[in-house]
XYZ file of C-alpha atoms in Angstrom:
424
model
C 29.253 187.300 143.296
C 27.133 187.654 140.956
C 23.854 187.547 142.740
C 25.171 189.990 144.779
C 25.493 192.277 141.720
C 22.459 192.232 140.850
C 20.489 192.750 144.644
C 22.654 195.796 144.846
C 21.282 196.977 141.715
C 17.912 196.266 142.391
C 18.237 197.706 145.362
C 19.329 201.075 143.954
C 16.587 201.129 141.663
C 13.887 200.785 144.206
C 15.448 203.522 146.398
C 15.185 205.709 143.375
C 11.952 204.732 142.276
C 10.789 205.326 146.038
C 12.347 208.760 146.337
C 9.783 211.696 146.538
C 9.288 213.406 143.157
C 9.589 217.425 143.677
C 6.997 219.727 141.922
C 8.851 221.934 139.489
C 6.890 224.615 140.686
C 6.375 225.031 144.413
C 8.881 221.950 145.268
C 6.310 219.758 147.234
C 6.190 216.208 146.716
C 3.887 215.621 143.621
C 2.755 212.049 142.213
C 5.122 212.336 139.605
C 2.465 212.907 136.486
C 2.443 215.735 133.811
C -0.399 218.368 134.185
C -0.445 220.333 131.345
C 3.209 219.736 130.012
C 4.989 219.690 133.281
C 5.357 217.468 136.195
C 3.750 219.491 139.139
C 1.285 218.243 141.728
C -2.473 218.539 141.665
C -2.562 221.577 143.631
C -0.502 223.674 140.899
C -2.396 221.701 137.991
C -5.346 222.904 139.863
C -4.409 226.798 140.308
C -3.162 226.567 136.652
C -6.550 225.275 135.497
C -8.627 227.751 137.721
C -6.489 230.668 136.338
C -8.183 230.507 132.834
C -11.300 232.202 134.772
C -9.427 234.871 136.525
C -11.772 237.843 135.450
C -8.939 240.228 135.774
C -5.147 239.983 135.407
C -3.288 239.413 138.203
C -0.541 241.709 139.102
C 2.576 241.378 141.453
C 2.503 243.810 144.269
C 6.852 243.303 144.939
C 8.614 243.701 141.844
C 8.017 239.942 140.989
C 10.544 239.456 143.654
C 7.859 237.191 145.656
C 8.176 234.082 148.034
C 7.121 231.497 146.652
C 6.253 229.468 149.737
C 5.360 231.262 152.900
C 3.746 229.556 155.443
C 2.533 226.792 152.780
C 0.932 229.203 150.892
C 1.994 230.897 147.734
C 1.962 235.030 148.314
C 1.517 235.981 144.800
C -0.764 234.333 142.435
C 1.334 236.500 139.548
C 4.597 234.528 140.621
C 2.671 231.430 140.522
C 1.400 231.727 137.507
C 4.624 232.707 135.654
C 6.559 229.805 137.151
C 3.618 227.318 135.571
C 4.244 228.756 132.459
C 8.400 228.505 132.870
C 8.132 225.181 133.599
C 6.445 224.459 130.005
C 2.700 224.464 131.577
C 0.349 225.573 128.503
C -3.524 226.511 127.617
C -3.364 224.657 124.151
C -3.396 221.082 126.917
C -6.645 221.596 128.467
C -9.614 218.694 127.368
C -12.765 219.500 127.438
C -16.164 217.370 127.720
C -14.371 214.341 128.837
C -17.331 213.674 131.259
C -19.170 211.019 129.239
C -22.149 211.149 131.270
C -22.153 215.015 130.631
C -21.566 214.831 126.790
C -24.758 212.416 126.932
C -26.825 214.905 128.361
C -26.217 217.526 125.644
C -26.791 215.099 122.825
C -30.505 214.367 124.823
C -30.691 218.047 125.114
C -30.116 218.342 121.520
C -32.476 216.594 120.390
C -35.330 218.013 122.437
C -34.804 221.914 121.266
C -36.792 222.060 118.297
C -35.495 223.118 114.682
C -35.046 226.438 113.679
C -37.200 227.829 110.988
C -34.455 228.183 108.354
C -33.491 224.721 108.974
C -37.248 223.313 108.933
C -38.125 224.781 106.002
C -34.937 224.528 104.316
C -33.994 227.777 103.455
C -32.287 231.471 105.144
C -34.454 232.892 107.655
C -33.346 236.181 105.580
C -35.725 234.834 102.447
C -38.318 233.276 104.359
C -40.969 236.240 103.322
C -40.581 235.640 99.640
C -43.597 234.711 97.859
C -43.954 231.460 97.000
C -43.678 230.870 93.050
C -47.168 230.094 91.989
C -48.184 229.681 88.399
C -50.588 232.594 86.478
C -53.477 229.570 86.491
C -53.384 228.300 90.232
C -53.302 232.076 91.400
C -54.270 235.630 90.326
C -51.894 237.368 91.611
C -49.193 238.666 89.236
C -45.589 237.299 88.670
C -43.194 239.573 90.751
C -41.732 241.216 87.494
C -45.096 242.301 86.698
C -47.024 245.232 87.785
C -49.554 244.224 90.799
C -53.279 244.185 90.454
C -55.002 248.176 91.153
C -58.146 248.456 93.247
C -59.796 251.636 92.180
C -61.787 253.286 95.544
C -62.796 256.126 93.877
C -65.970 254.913 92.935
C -66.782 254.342 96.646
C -65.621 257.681 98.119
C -67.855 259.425 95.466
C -70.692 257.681 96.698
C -69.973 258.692 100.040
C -69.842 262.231 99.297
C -72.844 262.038 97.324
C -74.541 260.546 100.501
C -73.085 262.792 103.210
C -74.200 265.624 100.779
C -78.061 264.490 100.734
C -77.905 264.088 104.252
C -79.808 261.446 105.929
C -83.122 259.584 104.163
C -85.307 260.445 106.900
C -85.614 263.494 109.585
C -85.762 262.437 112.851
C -86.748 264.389 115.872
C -85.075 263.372 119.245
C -83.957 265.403 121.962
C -80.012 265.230 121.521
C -77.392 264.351 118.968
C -76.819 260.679 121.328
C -80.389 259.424 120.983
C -80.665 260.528 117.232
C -77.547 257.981 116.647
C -78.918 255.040 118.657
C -82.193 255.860 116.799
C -80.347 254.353 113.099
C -78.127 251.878 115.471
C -80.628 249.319 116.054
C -81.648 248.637 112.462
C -77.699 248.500 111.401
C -77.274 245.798 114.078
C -80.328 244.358 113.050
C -80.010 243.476 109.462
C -76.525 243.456 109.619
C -75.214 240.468 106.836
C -73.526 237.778 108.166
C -69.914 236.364 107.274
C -70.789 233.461 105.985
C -74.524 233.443 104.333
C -76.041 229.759 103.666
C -76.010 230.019 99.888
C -72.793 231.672 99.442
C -69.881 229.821 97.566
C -66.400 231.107 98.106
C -65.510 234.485 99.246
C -63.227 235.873 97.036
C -62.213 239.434 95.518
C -65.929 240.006 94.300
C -67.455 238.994 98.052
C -64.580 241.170 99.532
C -65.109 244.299 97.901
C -68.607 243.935 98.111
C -68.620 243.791 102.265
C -65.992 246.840 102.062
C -69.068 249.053 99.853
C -71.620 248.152 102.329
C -70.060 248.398 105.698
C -68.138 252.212 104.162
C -71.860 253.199 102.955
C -73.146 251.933 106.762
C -70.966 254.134 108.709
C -71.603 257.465 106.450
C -75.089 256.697 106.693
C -74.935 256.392 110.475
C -73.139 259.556 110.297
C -75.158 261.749 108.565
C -77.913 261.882 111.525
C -74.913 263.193 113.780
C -75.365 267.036 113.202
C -72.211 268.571 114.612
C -70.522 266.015 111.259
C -72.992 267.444 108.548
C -71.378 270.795 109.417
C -68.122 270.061 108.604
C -66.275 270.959 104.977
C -66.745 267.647 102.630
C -62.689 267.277 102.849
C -62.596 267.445 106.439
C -65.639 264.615 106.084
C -63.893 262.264 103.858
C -60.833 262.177 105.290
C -62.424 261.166 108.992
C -64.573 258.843 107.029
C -61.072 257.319 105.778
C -59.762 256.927 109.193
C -63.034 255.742 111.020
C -65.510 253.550 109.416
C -62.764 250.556 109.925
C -62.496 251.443 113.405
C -66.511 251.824 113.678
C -66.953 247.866 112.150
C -64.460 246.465 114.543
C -66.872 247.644 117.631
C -70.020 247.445 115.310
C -69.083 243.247 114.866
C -68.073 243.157 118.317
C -71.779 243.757 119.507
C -73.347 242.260 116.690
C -71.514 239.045 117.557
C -72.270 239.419 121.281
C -76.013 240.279 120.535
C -76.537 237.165 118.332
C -74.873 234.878 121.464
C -77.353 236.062 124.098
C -79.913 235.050 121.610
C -78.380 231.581 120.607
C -77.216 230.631 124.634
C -78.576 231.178 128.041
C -77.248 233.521 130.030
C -76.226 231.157 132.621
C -74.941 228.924 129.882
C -72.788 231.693 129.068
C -71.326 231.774 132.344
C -70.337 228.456 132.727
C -68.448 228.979 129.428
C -64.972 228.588 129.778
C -62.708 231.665 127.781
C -61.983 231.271 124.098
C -64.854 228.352 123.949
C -65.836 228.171 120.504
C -69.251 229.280 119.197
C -69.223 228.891 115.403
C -66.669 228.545 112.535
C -66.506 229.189 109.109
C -65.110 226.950 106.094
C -62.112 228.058 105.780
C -61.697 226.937 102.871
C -63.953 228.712 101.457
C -61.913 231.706 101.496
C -60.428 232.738 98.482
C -57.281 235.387 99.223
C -55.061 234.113 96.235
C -56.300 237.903 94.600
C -54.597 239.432 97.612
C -51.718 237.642 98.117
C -49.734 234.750 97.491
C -49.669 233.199 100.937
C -52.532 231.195 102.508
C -55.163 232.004 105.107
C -53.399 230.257 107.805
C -49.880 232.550 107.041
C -51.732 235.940 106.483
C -53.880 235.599 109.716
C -50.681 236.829 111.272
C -50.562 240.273 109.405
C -55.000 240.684 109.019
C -58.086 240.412 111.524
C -59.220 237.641 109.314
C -61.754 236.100 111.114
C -63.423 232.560 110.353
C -64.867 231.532 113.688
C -66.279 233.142 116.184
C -64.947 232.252 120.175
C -66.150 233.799 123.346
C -62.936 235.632 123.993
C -62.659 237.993 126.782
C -64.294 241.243 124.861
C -66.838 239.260 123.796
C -67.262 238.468 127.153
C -66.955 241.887 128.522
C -69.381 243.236 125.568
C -72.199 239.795 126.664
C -71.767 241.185 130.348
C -72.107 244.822 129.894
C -75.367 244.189 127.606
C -75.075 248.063 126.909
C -78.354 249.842 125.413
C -78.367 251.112 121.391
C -77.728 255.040 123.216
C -74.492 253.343 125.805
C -73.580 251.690 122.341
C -73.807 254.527 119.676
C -71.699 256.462 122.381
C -69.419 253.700 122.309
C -68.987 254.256 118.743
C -68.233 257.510 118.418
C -65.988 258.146 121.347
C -63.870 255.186 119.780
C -63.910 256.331 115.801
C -63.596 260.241 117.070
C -60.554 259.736 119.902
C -58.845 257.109 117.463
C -59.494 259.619 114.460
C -58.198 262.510 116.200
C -54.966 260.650 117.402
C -53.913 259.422 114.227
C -54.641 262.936 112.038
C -53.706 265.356 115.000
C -54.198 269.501 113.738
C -57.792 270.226 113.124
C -59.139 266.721 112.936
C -58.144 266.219 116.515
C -60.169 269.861 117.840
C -62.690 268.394 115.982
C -62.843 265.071 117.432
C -62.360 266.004 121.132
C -65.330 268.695 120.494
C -67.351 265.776 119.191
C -66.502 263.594 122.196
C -67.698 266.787 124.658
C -71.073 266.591 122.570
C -71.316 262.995 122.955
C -70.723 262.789 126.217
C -72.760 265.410 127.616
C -75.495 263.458 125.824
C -74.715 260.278 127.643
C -74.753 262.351 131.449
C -78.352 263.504 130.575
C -79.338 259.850 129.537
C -78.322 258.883 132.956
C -79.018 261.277 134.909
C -82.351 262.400 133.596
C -83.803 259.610 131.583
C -82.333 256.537 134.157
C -82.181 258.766 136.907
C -78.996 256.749 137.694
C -76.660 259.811 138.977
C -73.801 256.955 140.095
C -72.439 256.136 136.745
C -69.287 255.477 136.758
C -68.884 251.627 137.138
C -70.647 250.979 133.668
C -68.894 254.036 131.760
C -65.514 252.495 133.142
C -66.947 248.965 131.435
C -67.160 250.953 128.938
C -63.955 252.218 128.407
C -62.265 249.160 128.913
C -63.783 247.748 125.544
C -62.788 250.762 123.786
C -59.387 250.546 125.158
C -58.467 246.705 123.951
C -60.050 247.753 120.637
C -57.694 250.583 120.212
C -55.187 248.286 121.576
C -55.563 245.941 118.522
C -55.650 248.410 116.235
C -52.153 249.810 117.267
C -51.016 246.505 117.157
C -52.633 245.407 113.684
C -50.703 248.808 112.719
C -47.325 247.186 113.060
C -47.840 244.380 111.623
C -49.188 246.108 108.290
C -46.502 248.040 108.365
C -44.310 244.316 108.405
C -46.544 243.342 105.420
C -45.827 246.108 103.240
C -42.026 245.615 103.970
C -42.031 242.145 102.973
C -43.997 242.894 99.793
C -46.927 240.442 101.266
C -50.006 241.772 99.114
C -49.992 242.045 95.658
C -52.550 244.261 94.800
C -52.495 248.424 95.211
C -54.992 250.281 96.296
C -56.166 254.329 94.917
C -56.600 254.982 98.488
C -54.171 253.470 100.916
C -55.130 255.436 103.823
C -57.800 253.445 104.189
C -56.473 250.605 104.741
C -53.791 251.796 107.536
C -55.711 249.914 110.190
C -57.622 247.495 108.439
């Protein structure tokens, strides 16, 4: 009797266990597990999962008065998603990075991206321009509560006037403005001082200044043979002086350095030069900026044309294949300092300027035409231009980042005349 009891029971248990488990939302046969807080079946744990990414919300097109099974399907994804969230279906149960393999991939991941520059150096990205705190006997530059160190240019724009007002040290007698210029060109380029001399110690504020007085008095010398210039009023002449001798030593180093590599390499060595190939470099530790700022060489190469070795870059590569002549060069020159000068003062300064580029280049036609008898032109004047171009190209973009230094307080000295400096 007993035994009998307990088969019966058994029995009744194993029919219920075997009975098909509804979903409590569409009412198919589900596995009998809890998705999300409610027992539905994979397909509705699936539609309630996908429903997160539904870029817009879903509406009900029949006065949420929908079937909810037609055909097999479900008509309204609104109804649908309602009833999931009747039946006690929530957001707050979704897991995420459960995937182990996929968690391991983010740690590798992780570890390859590289540090962030606030957290390499330890501190905000928002301070990372402060000067460092150096002590008054490791540097010369002043403590930031004290006033910063004056350069006085005065002395060097008198000098300048005093030249441009003399005129230049010998007459010469060519037969245009063009040739006149290349006539004082070749001795510049000539005796021009190196970076780096063999006896010289470190560079510092002394060297510095010293390089700024002698490439200033260069370029009003080289100026005072161009006629249409002597003409002008002495303030008209100082302030394109400001804005061009900086301008003129860029292109002036330019072939200088090109002019010394033909002479050091073979032109077909040259060739088989690969770009950026290093010529020559300087010590750099031999250069003393602590007067300037507080920042090494290395960190303020980034906001000045610093330049402590020489590599055959692609306008020294241009300027080695173009080879121009000391009359292609001095016109070089002056449509570069005279276009750049007339951009950046517009008004007067640029009439001036473009008339001086008319001159110059009217010059250059009868050197062709007449002198080379080469009518066909264009090829090498386009050459030309290009090199001009990048130069003015760097210039814009040294520009900016002067502009950057002067916001982060980079320098600590002042200057009497900053307009020199704009472009420097």
């Amino acid at each position: 009797m007993i035994d009998c009891e307990m088969y019966e029971e058994m029995s009744s248990c194993e029919s219920a266990c075997s009975s098909p488990i509804s979903c409590q939302v569409c009412g198919q046969e589900c596995n009998g597990k809890f998705h999300y807080g409610a027992m539905v079946c994979r397909a509705c744990a699936a539609f309630f999962r996908r429903s997160v990414e539904f870029k817009t919300s879903k509406s009900c097109h029949r006065i949420k008065k929908c079937d909810f099974l037609k055909k097999g399907y479900f008509t309204c994804k609104y109804c649908r998603l309602q009833k999931c969230l009747k039946v006690g279906m929530s957001y707050e149960r979704f897991q995420f990075d459960r995937d182990v393999n996929k968690v391991n991939k983010i740690v590798v991941l992780g570890g390859r991206i590289p540090p962030s520059i606030d957290t390499f150096c330890g501190r905000s990205n928002l301070i990372i321009f402060r000067g460092p705190q150096t002590s008054a006997s490791s540097s010369s530059c002043p403590s930031p509560d004290s006033p910063k160190n004056f350069i006085n240019c005065q002395f060097l724009i008198d000098k300048a006037i005093k030249i441009l007002q003399q005129g230049p040290e010998s007459p010469i007698f060519t037969r245009n403005r063009l040739e006149k210029l290349a006539v004082v060109l070749n001795p510049v380029l000539e005796f021009q001082p190196a970076i780096e001399p063999p006896d010289m110690g470190n560079f510092g504020k002394e060297e510095s200044l010293a390089q700024l007085e002698h490439v200033v008095i260069l370029v009003t010398k080289w100026l005072t043979h161009f006629d249409e210039f002597q003409m002008l009023p002495a303030k008209l002449q100082i302030q394109m002086l400001q804005g061009i001798w900086s301008v003129w030593w860029r292109l002036g180093r330019l072939a200088y350095t090109s002019m010394k590599i033909r002479r050091s390499f073979d032109i077909d060595t040259i060739k088989r030069m690969e770009t950026n190939t290093l010529v020559h470099s300087y010590d750099q530790d031999r250069l003393d900026m602590s007067w300037l700022s507080k920042y090494t060489v290395d960190e303020l190469k980034f906001f000045m044309d610093i330049k402590n070795e020489v590599r055959l870059d692609n306008q020294t590569r241009a300027m080695i294949d173009l080879n121009p002549s000391d009359i292609e060069l001095s016109f070089m020159l002056g449509q570069l300092c005279f276009q750049y000068v007339g951009k950046r003062f517009q008004g007067e300064i640029l009439q001036v300027a473009d008339r001086f580029q008319e001159v110059l280049a009217n010059d250059l036609h009868d050197y062709y035409v007449n002198e080379l008898r080469v009518p066909q032109y264009v090829t090498r004047l386009a050459s030309m231009m290009k090199i001009n171009n990048q130069i003015q190209m760097d210039i814009y973009n040294n520009i900016k980042k002067t502009e950057l230094a002067n916001i982060f307080d980079i320098f600590c000295v002042e200057v009497s005349h900053p307009e020199m400096f704009v472009d420097f």
